[in-house]
Structure formats: C-alpha cells, structure tokens
Amino acid sequence: MKKRLPIENVERPWEHPKSKTEDPHAIDLVKRIMSSPSYRLAEEDPDFLKSYEARGNRLELDYLKPELIMKKFGIEHTIVVFGSARIREHKTAMSKLKEIQKKVDKNPHDKKLLEEMYIAERMVEKSLYYDDARMFGRYVGRSGKGPEDSRIILMTGGGPGIMEAANRGSYDVKARSIGLNIKLPHEQYPNPYITPELCFQFHYFAIRKLHFFLRSKALVLYPGGFGTLDEFFEILTLVQTGKTRPIPIVMVGRSYWNKLIDFDFLREEGVIAPEDMEIFKIVDNAADAWDHIIEWHKSYNVPLFKRGESLGKD
C-alpha cells in the first residue's frame, strides 16, 4: 500500500499561478488581479472600512471594543465626571496670569491683552475646582473594596482640566479610572492619570456618549463650556422623557451654575415642569456631591456599596 504524504506536504493546484509555459502573460495578469483593492480581505481593506456604506460596521466596532475590555475588568458601574478642559491647577493658572501681566505692563492700553488678563484672572479663581474634582476622584477611588475593586469606577472624557483632575484623584489612591477620548481634527492627548488599559479613543461622539451613560450610577458636572453643557442637557432630556432610568445628576459650583442657567425662569415660563427641577441638584463641593450620590441611592433602596465596604471618605 502506497504511503500517503503528510497533508502539509501535498502540493495543491491553486498554490501556484498559471505557468509561463502555458501562457507567457499569466503571471503579470495574476499580479494585476492580486493588487486590485477588490481582492483585499474586507477586514484588511482600509478604503472599504472607511467607506460611507461601512459606517454601520464602524459604529459597532467603536462600541464593541471598549465594551469587551470593560467587561474583562469587571466594571459594572461608573461615576462620570464632566467639566471644562480649560480649568487648570492653581500653579499653572497663576503662571499663565503672570505671563500675561508682564505683557500688559508693557502695553497697558492694549484691549486684547486686557481681555486675556481678565480671563486669566477668572481661570485662577476657577482653579479651586481642579482641586475639588481631584478630591472627588479620590472618593470614588477609595470606595468599595478598595483600589483594586473595579466594580464601581470613575469615568471622564479623558482630556485635561477637570477631567484630568478627577482621573488624577483616583490615581492618587492607586485606583483604576477610565478615560473616553475622542478623535478630533486637531492633535489632542489623553491626560496622564487614566489607567492605560482603560483609556479608549472613539471616532463617533454618539458611541462615546452611549458609554458615558450605559453604566453610569451618577453624573457630576463641574463648570464647563459647550461639551459639558451638551452632555448635561442630553442626560436631562433622557431622564425627563423617561428614555433612561433616573440617576443622581450633581452640579458642583453653585455660583457658576446659578449664573449660567436660570432654571427658575424656565419653570416660571412653563417650558419645564416643577418636578423637572428635582432631576438635578446643585452643590458647593466634592464632599457634598459625593454625599448626595450615596444618599440618593440609599433613598431608592439601591445602595452603591454593600455593608462593610468603604464609602470613599473613610
């Protein structure tokens, strides 16, 4: 009986192109075929993956990758912090103010420089929110079973300013935290205090927002601009319309928020209902925000932490 060759040693007819002896043009023709974009595997074809028609697939991938990684780390719930990327720690804000002050001293009547100095002064005042957000990050990081416990974890937009401060607070106590960065037309970097394995970059704002709200057990908003307001009004609308479950929504910085948005005016004009005023709460600092979140969940009989676990301020 003839011994059969191992399957890996068997030569198959499709493993070689048609020979030149059969057709002198065959190899060139095959090379032309194999270099065509249509011959690429779909998963290895960047032009196809970036096409308009493949957008649905890109949306799914944008969602799926962070979802699988968060499941791998046992992340069940998040405490989300929003706030301005422009608010820096006190020493940085002071350095910027001094820099502008020197320019103003040389050109005391320059209107543009005077405006820049006014803004820099306001940023020095707002730098207290950086320290406060950092403290809030520590509360979240210390809660539960300790820094290694990722069941409830801090999440931010991954950028500088208030986001950096909150991630930094969790980093201070050696706890993990998440950063959801977004790919923008101009260069941008994640802040250095996010857990590397939990720092994600999204293409679509919509999918990024989905991950902000999907596991959230509380939203904390520090003073911010368009981005912060965008996230804030979206969650207000979702809760108001019953499209998502109620969660504590806490705004830190009473003087800022009361000046920015006149909620009483909206209620008096009848464009929101009196009960809509109960969707959110305005507080002065991180300690009050954290206490409200803990008590809110207790009042709904869904406590964030089990008996014996840390409440974060221990």
mmCIF file of C-alpha atoms in Angstrom:
data_model
loop_
_atom_site.group_PDB
_atom_site.id
_atom_site.type_symbol
_atom_site.label_atom_id
_atom_site.label_comp_id
_atom_site.label_asym_id
_atom_site.label_seq_id
_atom_site.Cartn_x
_atom_site.Cartn_y
_atom_site.Cartn_z
ATOM 1 C CA MET A 1 0.000 0.000 0.000
ATOM 2 C CA LYS A 2 1.394 3.395 -1.002
ATOM 3 C CA LYS A 3 2.234 5.628 1.988
ATOM 4 C CA ARG A 4 0.240 8.884 1.992
ATOM 5 C CA LEU A 5 2.241 12.134 2.277
ATOM 6 C CA PRO A 6 1.522 14.435 5.278
ATOM 7 C CA ILE A 7 -1.187 16.911 4.277
ATOM 8 C CA GLU A 8 1.176 19.902 4.682
ATOM 9 C CA ASN A 9 3.481 18.383 2.041
ATOM 10 C CA VAL A 10 0.761 17.903 -0.521
ATOM 11 C CA GLU A 11 1.049 20.354 -3.387
ATOM 12 C CA ARG A 12 -2.287 21.861 -4.399
ATOM 13 C CA PRO A 13 -3.013 23.249 -7.867
ATOM 14 C CA TRP A 14 -4.112 26.649 -6.584
ATOM 15 C CA GLU A 15 -0.883 27.287 -4.669
ATOM 16 C CA HIS A 16 0.958 28.458 -7.795
ATOM 17 C CA PRO A 17 -0.109 30.827 -10.566
ATOM 18 C CA LYS A 18 -0.572 29.596 -14.073
ATOM 19 C CA SER A 19 2.878 28.921 -15.519
ATOM 20 C CA LYS A 20 4.591 30.994 -18.203
ATOM 21 C CA THR A 21 4.912 27.908 -20.363
ATOM 22 C CA GLU A 22 1.133 27.750 -20.587
ATOM 23 C CA ASP A 23 0.668 31.490 -21.053
ATOM 24 C CA PRO A 24 3.584 33.978 -21.010
ATOM 25 C CA HIS A 25 1.261 36.745 -19.742
ATOM 26 C CA ALA A 26 -0.326 34.708 -16.921
ATOM 27 C CA ILE A 27 1.895 35.812 -14.026
ATOM 28 C CA ASP A 28 1.576 39.513 -14.865
ATOM 29 C CA LEU A 29 -2.184 39.132 -15.153
ATOM 30 C CA VAL A 30 -2.394 37.398 -11.765
ATOM 31 C CA LYS A 31 -0.252 40.104 -10.136
ATOM 32 C CA ARG A 32 -2.599 42.727 -11.536
ATOM 33 C CA ILE A 33 -5.596 40.891 -10.095
ATOM 34 C CA MET A 34 -3.987 40.445 -6.662
ATOM 35 C CA SER A 35 -3.053 44.145 -6.468
ATOM 36 C CA SER A 36 -6.643 45.230 -7.058
ATOM 37 C CA PRO A 37 -8.457 46.691 -3.974
ATOM 38 C CA SER A 38 -11.339 44.280 -4.610
ATOM 39 C CA TYR A 39 -9.004 41.337 -3.831
ATOM 40 C CA ARG A 40 -8.167 42.572 -0.320
ATOM 41 C CA LEU A 41 -9.775 40.879 2.649
ATOM 42 C CA ALA A 42 -12.562 43.174 3.843
ATOM 43 C CA GLU A 43 -11.039 43.388 7.336
ATOM 44 C CA GLU A 44 -7.683 44.450 5.826
ATOM 45 C CA ASP A 45 -9.092 46.995 3.390
ATOM 46 C CA PRO A 46 -8.941 50.476 4.961
ATOM 47 C CA ASP A 47 -10.690 52.091 1.987
ATOM 48 C CA PHE A 48 -13.662 49.747 2.387
ATOM 49 C CA LEU A 49 -13.776 50.075 6.185
ATOM 50 C CA LYS A 50 -13.781 53.863 5.883
ATOM 51 C CA SER A 51 -16.434 53.952 3.184
ATOM 52 C CA TYR A 52 -19.851 55.520 3.693
ATOM 53 C CA GLU A 53 -21.548 52.136 3.284
ATOM 54 C CA ALA A 54 -19.451 50.535 6.078
ATOM 55 C CA ARG A 55 -20.393 53.190 8.643
ATOM 56 C CA GLY A 56 -22.699 50.785 10.475
ATOM 57 C CA ASN A 57 -19.792 48.385 10.969
ATOM 58 C CA ARG A 58 -17.564 51.189 12.237
ATOM 59 C CA LEU A 59 -20.228 52.258 14.718
ATOM 60 C CA GLU A 60 -20.437 48.685 16.003
ATOM 61 C CA LEU A 61 -16.666 48.385 16.377
ATOM 62 C CA ASP A 62 -16.487 51.786 18.097
ATOM 63 C CA TYR A 63 -18.946 50.423 20.667
ATOM 64 C CA LEU A 64 -17.696 46.843 20.945
ATOM 65 C CA LYS A 65 -14.002 47.272 21.711
ATOM 66 C CA PRO A 66 -14.432 49.336 24.942
ATOM 67 C CA GLU A 67 -17.426 47.190 25.939
ATOM 68 C CA LEU A 68 -15.404 43.970 25.857
ATOM 69 C CA ILE A 69 -12.440 45.485 27.684
ATOM 70 C CA MET A 70 -14.619 46.938 30.457
ATOM 71 C CA LYS A 71 -16.296 43.559 30.905
ATOM 72 C CA LYS A 72 -12.874 41.945 31.144
ATOM 73 C CA PHE A 73 -12.001 44.264 34.050
ATOM 74 C CA GLY A 74 -15.261 43.516 35.843
ATOM 75 C CA ILE A 75 -16.563 47.084 35.525
ATOM 76 C CA GLU A 76 -20.256 47.107 36.363
ATOM 77 C CA HIS A 77 -20.944 50.768 37.165
ATOM 78 C CA THR A 78 -19.343 54.154 36.584
ATOM 79 C CA ILE A 79 -19.389 57.546 38.259
ATOM 80 C CA VAL A 80 -18.977 60.044 35.418
ATOM 81 C CA VAL A 81 -17.337 63.452 35.793
ATOM 82 C CA PHE A 82 -17.648 66.229 33.207
ATOM 83 C CA GLY A 83 -16.089 69.695 33.246
ATOM 84 C CA SER A 84 -14.002 72.196 31.345
ATOM 85 C CA ALA A 85 -10.752 71.109 29.712
ATOM 86 C CA ARG A 86 -9.511 74.691 30.217
ATOM 87 C CA ILE A 87 -9.566 74.764 34.030
ATOM 88 C CA ARG A 88 -6.042 74.010 35.261
ATOM 89 C CA GLU A 89 -4.417 73.531 38.637
ATOM 90 C CA HIS A 90 -3.636 76.687 40.587
ATOM 91 C CA LYS A 91 0.110 76.881 39.866
ATOM 92 C CA THR A 92 -0.495 76.566 36.120
ATOM 93 C CA ALA A 93 -3.266 79.166 36.139
ATOM 94 C CA MET A 94 -1.074 81.574 38.143
ATOM 95 C CA SER A 95 1.845 81.094 35.778
ATOM 96 C CA LYS A 96 -0.389 81.980 32.822
ATOM 97 C CA LEU A 97 -1.692 85.077 34.623
ATOM 98 C CA LYS A 98 1.830 86.309 35.425
ATOM 99 C CA GLU A 99 2.871 85.785 31.818
ATOM 100 C CA ILE A 100 0.000 87.946 30.561
ATOM 101 C CA GLN A 101 0.556 90.514 33.329
ATOM 102 C CA LYS A 102 4.088 91.132 32.039
ATOM 103 C CA LYS A 103 2.725 91.829 28.560
ATOM 104 C CA VAL A 104 0.066 94.170 29.963
ATOM 105 C CA ASP A 105 2.730 96.081 31.932
ATOM 106 C CA LYS A 106 4.446 96.832 28.627
ATOM 107 C CA ASN A 107 1.206 97.629 26.781
ATOM 108 C CA PRO A 108 -1.284 98.827 29.432
ATOM 109 C CA HIS A 109 -3.828 100.087 26.896
ATOM 110 C CA ASP A 110 -3.924 97.009 24.677
ATOM 111 C CA LYS A 111 -7.585 95.968 24.745
ATOM 112 C CA LYS A 112 -6.927 92.383 23.657
ATOM 113 C CA LEU A 113 -4.295 91.873 26.344
ATOM 114 C CA LEU A 114 -6.601 93.322 28.993
ATOM 115 C CA GLU A 115 -9.319 90.859 27.947
ATOM 116 C CA GLU A 116 -6.803 87.998 28.149
ATOM 117 C CA MET A 117 -5.757 89.114 31.615
ATOM 118 C CA TYR A 118 -9.373 89.218 32.802
ATOM 119 C CA ILE A 119 -9.930 85.653 31.549
ATOM 120 C CA ALA A 120 -6.665 84.510 33.156
ATOM 121 C CA GLU A 121 -7.799 86.012 36.472
ATOM 122 C CA ARG A 122 -11.097 84.145 36.198
ATOM 123 C CA MET A 123 -9.206 80.928 35.486
ATOM 124 C CA VAL A 124 -7.135 81.395 38.634
ATOM 125 C CA GLU A 125 -10.374 81.685 40.595
ATOM 126 C CA LYS A 126 -11.781 78.574 38.935
ATOM 127 C CA SER A 127 -8.621 76.557 39.637
ATOM 128 C CA LEU A 128 -10.177 75.646 43.003
ATOM 129 C CA TYR A 129 -12.472 73.336 41.015
ATOM 130 C CA TYR A 130 -9.417 71.393 39.818
ATOM 131 C CA ASP A 131 -8.508 70.575 43.417
ATOM 132 C CA ASP A 132 -12.115 69.784 44.221
ATOM 133 C CA ALA A 133 -12.512 67.405 41.247
ATOM 134 C CA ARG A 134 -9.274 65.722 42.263
ATOM 135 C CA MET A 135 -10.720 65.140 45.724
ATOM 136 C CA PHE A 136 -13.878 63.720 44.169
ATOM 137 C CA GLY A 137 -11.733 61.255 42.200
ATOM 138 C CA ARG A 138 -10.181 60.100 45.472
ATOM 139 C CA TYR A 139 -13.606 59.467 46.986
ATOM 140 C CA VAL A 140 -14.566 57.233 44.068
ATOM 141 C CA GLY A 141 -11.176 55.506 44.037
ATOM 142 C CA ARG A 142 -11.277 54.676 47.745
ATOM 143 C CA SER A 143 -14.857 53.388 47.683
ATOM 144 C CA GLY A 144 -16.000 49.783 47.599
ATOM 145 C CA LYS A 145 -13.492 47.062 48.434
ATOM 146 C CA GLY A 146 -10.515 49.324 47.747
ATOM 147 C CA PRO A 147 -8.323 50.454 44.846
ATOM 148 C CA GLU A 148 -8.253 47.022 43.195
ATOM 149 C CA ASP A 149 -12.055 46.862 43.095
ATOM 150 C CA SER A 150 -13.262 47.983 39.662
ATOM 151 C CA ARG A 151 -16.954 47.192 40.150
ATOM 152 C CA ILE A 152 -17.680 50.929 40.546
ATOM 153 C CA ILE A 153 -15.132 53.128 38.844
ATOM 154 C CA LEU A 154 -14.566 56.757 37.847
ATOM 155 C CA MET A 155 -15.038 57.720 34.182
ATOM 156 C CA THR A 156 -14.185 61.014 32.447
ATOM 157 C CA GLY A 157 -13.809 62.325 28.908
ATOM 158 C CA GLY A 158 -10.088 61.637 29.184
ATOM 159 C CA GLY A 159 -8.851 65.155 28.456
ATOM 160 C CA PRO A 160 -7.121 67.865 30.502
ATOM 161 C CA GLY A 161 -8.622 70.260 33.065
ATOM 162 C CA ILE A 162 -11.417 68.930 35.259
ATOM 163 C CA MET A 163 -11.229 65.521 33.567
ATOM 164 C CA GLU A 164 -7.541 65.267 34.371
ATOM 165 C CA ALA A 165 -8.175 66.309 37.974
ATOM 166 C CA ALA A 166 -10.788 63.599 38.555
ATOM 167 C CA ASN A 167 -8.640 60.866 36.980
ATOM 168 C CA ARG A 168 -5.698 62.159 38.994
ATOM 169 C CA GLY A 169 -7.644 61.798 42.228
ATOM 170 C CA SER A 170 -8.245 58.113 41.568
ATOM 171 C CA TYR A 171 -4.610 57.760 40.519
ATOM 172 C CA ASP A 172 -3.559 59.330 43.851
ATOM 173 C CA VAL A 173 -5.127 56.426 45.751
ATOM 174 C CA LYS A 174 -3.845 53.812 43.270
ATOM 175 C CA ALA A 175 -7.316 53.087 41.879
ATOM 176 C CA ARG A 176 -8.193 52.452 38.256
ATOM 177 C CA SER A 177 -10.145 55.022 36.243
ATOM 178 C CA ILE A 178 -11.479 55.303 32.704
ATOM 179 C CA GLY A 179 -10.944 57.951 30.030
ATOM 180 C CA LEU A 180 -13.125 58.179 26.916
ATOM 181 C CA ASN A 181 -11.144 60.241 24.443
ATOM 182 C CA ILE A 182 -12.480 61.309 21.061
ATOM 183 C CA LYS A 183 -10.584 61.595 17.776
ATOM 184 C CA LEU A 184 -10.608 65.251 16.727
ATOM 185 C CA PRO A 185 -9.370 67.086 13.615
ATOM 186 C CA HIS A 186 -6.563 68.688 15.636
ATOM 187 C CA GLU A 187 -3.936 66.938 17.773
ATOM 188 C CA GLN A 188 -5.029 66.010 21.283
ATOM 189 C CA TYR A 189 -3.678 63.816 24.055
ATOM 190 C CA PRO A 190 -5.219 61.830 26.913
ATOM 191 C CA ASN A 191 -4.375 63.063 30.379
ATOM 192 C CA PRO A 192 -1.589 61.053 32.053
ATOM 193 C CA TYR A 193 -3.606 59.750 35.029
ATOM 194 C CA ILE A 194 -6.006 57.380 33.229
ATOM 195 C CA THR A 195 -5.392 53.663 33.661
ATOM 196 C CA PRO A 196 -3.644 52.783 30.357
ATOM 197 C CA GLU A 197 -5.726 49.639 29.779
ATOM 198 C CA LEU A 198 -8.908 51.685 30.269
ATOM 199 C CA CYS A 199 -8.112 54.658 28.049
ATOM 200 C CA PHE A 200 -10.224 54.495 24.895
ATOM 201 C CA GLN A 201 -10.379 56.594 21.745
ATOM 202 C CA PHE A 202 -13.674 56.955 19.896
ATOM 203 C CA HIS A 203 -14.437 58.108 16.379
ATOM 204 C CA TYR A 204 -18.132 58.824 16.991
ATOM 205 C CA PHE A 205 -19.429 61.202 19.649
ATOM 206 C CA ALA A 206 -22.689 59.220 19.739
ATOM 207 C CA ILE A 207 -20.982 55.962 20.751
ATOM 208 C CA ARG A 208 -18.827 57.797 23.291
ATOM 209 C CA LYS A 209 -21.988 59.248 24.840
ATOM 210 C CA LEU A 210 -23.551 55.795 24.928
ATOM 211 C CA HIS A 211 -20.639 54.542 27.023
ATOM 212 C CA PHE A 212 -20.882 57.577 29.303
ATOM 213 C CA PHE A 213 -24.472 56.733 30.171
ATOM 214 C CA LEU A 214 -24.566 52.940 29.780
ATOM 215 C CA ARG A 215 -23.133 52.022 33.194
ATOM 216 C CA SER A 216 -23.433 55.365 34.956
ATOM 217 C CA LYS A 217 -24.690 55.471 38.533
ATOM 218 C CA ALA A 218 -24.162 59.236 38.812
ATOM 219 C CA LEU A 219 -23.165 62.238 36.708
ATOM 220 C CA VAL A 220 -21.117 65.013 38.267
ATOM 221 C CA LEU A 221 -20.737 68.276 36.366
ATOM 222 C CA TYR A 222 -18.139 70.901 37.166
ATOM 223 C CA PRO A 223 -18.047 74.303 35.444
ATOM 224 C CA GLY A 224 -17.581 73.839 31.730
ATOM 225 C CA GLY A 225 -18.457 75.003 28.250
ATOM 226 C CA PHE A 226 -20.177 73.557 25.183
ATOM 227 C CA GLY A 227 -19.076 69.964 25.751
ATOM 228 C CA THR A 228 -20.161 69.909 29.387
ATOM 229 C CA LEU A 229 -23.499 71.550 28.572
ATOM 230 C CA ASP A 230 -24.057 69.135 25.692
ATOM 231 C CA GLU A 231 -23.697 66.096 27.975
ATOM 232 C CA PHE A 232 -25.721 67.791 30.722
ATOM 233 C CA PHE A 233 -28.767 68.671 28.621
ATOM 234 C CA GLU A 234 -28.733 65.306 26.891
ATOM 235 C CA ILE A 235 -28.980 63.380 30.173
ATOM 236 C CA LEU A 236 -31.589 65.847 31.494
ATOM 237 C CA THR A 237 -33.706 65.188 28.398
ATOM 238 C CA LEU A 238 -33.289 61.419 28.628
ATOM 239 C CA VAL A 239 -34.352 61.370 32.271
ATOM 240 C CA GLN A 240 -37.179 63.903 31.744
ATOM 241 C CA THR A 241 -38.659 61.875 28.884
ATOM 242 C CA GLY A 242 -38.200 58.542 30.656
ATOM 243 C CA LYS A 243 -35.829 57.206 28.000
ATOM 244 C CA THR A 244 -33.313 56.309 30.705
ATOM 245 C CA ARG A 245 -33.550 55.429 34.367
ATOM 246 C CA PRO A 246 -33.159 58.284 36.886
ATOM 247 C CA ILE A 247 -29.678 58.737 38.307
ATOM 248 C CA PRO A 248 -28.268 61.455 40.560
ATOM 249 C CA ILE A 249 -27.122 64.414 38.463
ATOM 250 C CA VAL A 250 -24.986 66.760 40.548
ATOM 251 C CA MET A 251 -23.663 70.167 39.518
ATOM 252 C CA VAL A 252 -20.671 71.402 41.526
ATOM 253 C CA GLY A 253 -20.172 75.160 41.836
ATOM 254 C CA ARG A 254 -23.351 76.914 42.887
ATOM 255 C CA SER A 255 -22.280 80.426 41.884
ATOM 256 C CA TYR A 256 -21.243 79.294 38.394
ATOM 257 C CA TRP A 257 -24.334 77.243 37.581
ATOM 258 C CA ASN A 258 -26.837 79.708 39.030
ATOM 259 C CA LYS A 259 -25.369 82.459 36.873
ATOM 260 C CA LEU A 260 -25.092 80.296 33.756
ATOM 261 C CA ILE A 261 -28.596 78.780 33.692
ATOM 262 C CA ASP A 262 -31.753 80.330 35.149
ATOM 263 C CA PHE A 263 -33.770 77.197 35.841
ATOM 264 C CA ASP A 264 -36.360 79.145 37.806
ATOM 265 C CA PHE A 265 -37.040 81.246 34.705
ATOM 266 C CA LEU A 266 -37.627 78.083 32.656
ATOM 267 C CA ARG A 267 -40.064 76.800 35.289
ATOM 268 C CA GLU A 268 -41.871 80.150 35.594
ATOM 269 C CA GLU A 269 -42.233 80.328 31.805
ATOM 270 C CA GLY A 270 -43.834 76.883 31.844
ATOM 271 C CA VAL A 271 -41.331 75.297 29.456
ATOM 272 C CA ILE A 272 -40.274 72.805 32.126
ATOM 273 C CA ALA A 273 -42.422 71.274 34.874
ATOM 274 C CA PRO A 274 -41.814 71.925 38.600
ATOM 275 C CA GLU A 275 -40.851 68.259 39.063
ATOM 276 C CA ASP A 276 -38.138 68.655 36.422
ATOM 277 C CA MET A 277 -36.244 70.748 38.976
ATOM 278 C CA GLU A 278 -35.793 67.551 41.001
ATOM 279 C CA ILE A 279 -33.823 65.782 38.266
ATOM 280 C CA PHE A 280 -30.613 67.572 39.277
ATOM 281 C CA LYS A 281 -29.014 69.053 42.378
ATOM 282 C CA ILE A 282 -26.568 71.951 42.709
ATOM 283 C CA VAL A 283 -23.925 71.724 45.447
ATOM 284 C CA ASP A 284 -20.813 73.605 46.518
ATOM 285 C CA ASN A 285 -18.078 70.976 46.572
ATOM 286 C CA ALA A 286 -16.969 67.378 46.032
ATOM 287 C CA ALA A 287 -17.861 66.266 49.556
ATOM 288 C CA ASP A 288 -21.463 67.450 49.157
ATOM 289 C CA ALA A 289 -21.688 65.884 45.697
ATOM 290 C CA TRP A 290 -20.467 62.503 46.938
ATOM 291 C CA ASP A 291 -22.767 62.574 49.981
ATOM 292 C CA HIS A 292 -25.740 63.318 47.727
ATOM 293 C CA ILE A 293 -24.880 60.412 45.406
ATOM 294 C CA ILE A 294 -24.585 57.970 48.318
ATOM 295 C CA GLU A 295 -27.839 59.166 49.926
ATOM 296 C CA TRP A 296 -29.730 59.235 46.606
ATOM 297 C CA HIS A 297 -29.040 55.562 46.013
ATOM 298 C CA LYS A 298 -29.967 54.680 49.592
ATOM 299 C CA SER A 299 -33.268 56.554 49.243
ATOM 300 C CA TYR A 300 -34.115 54.479 46.151
ATOM 301 C CA ASN A 301 -33.153 51.321 48.052
ATOM 302 C CA VAL A 302 -30.307 50.597 45.626
ATOM 303 C CA PRO A 303 -27.196 51.364 47.722
ATOM 304 C CA LEU A 304 -23.971 51.638 45.759
ATOM 305 C CA PHE A 305 -21.937 49.714 48.322
ATOM 306 C CA LYS A 306 -22.523 46.676 50.476
ATOM 307 C CA ARG A 307 -22.331 46.699 54.251
ATOM 308 C CA GLY A 308 -18.711 46.802 55.345
ATOM 309 C CA GLU A 309 -17.425 48.351 52.106
ATOM 310 C CA SER A 310 -15.791 51.767 52.095
ATOM 311 C CA LEU A 311 -17.926 54.808 51.243
ATOM 312 C CA GLY A 312 -14.854 56.570 49.874
ATOM 313 C CA LYS A 313 -14.443 59.294 52.504
ATOM 314 C CA ASP A 314 -13.024 56.957 55.174
#
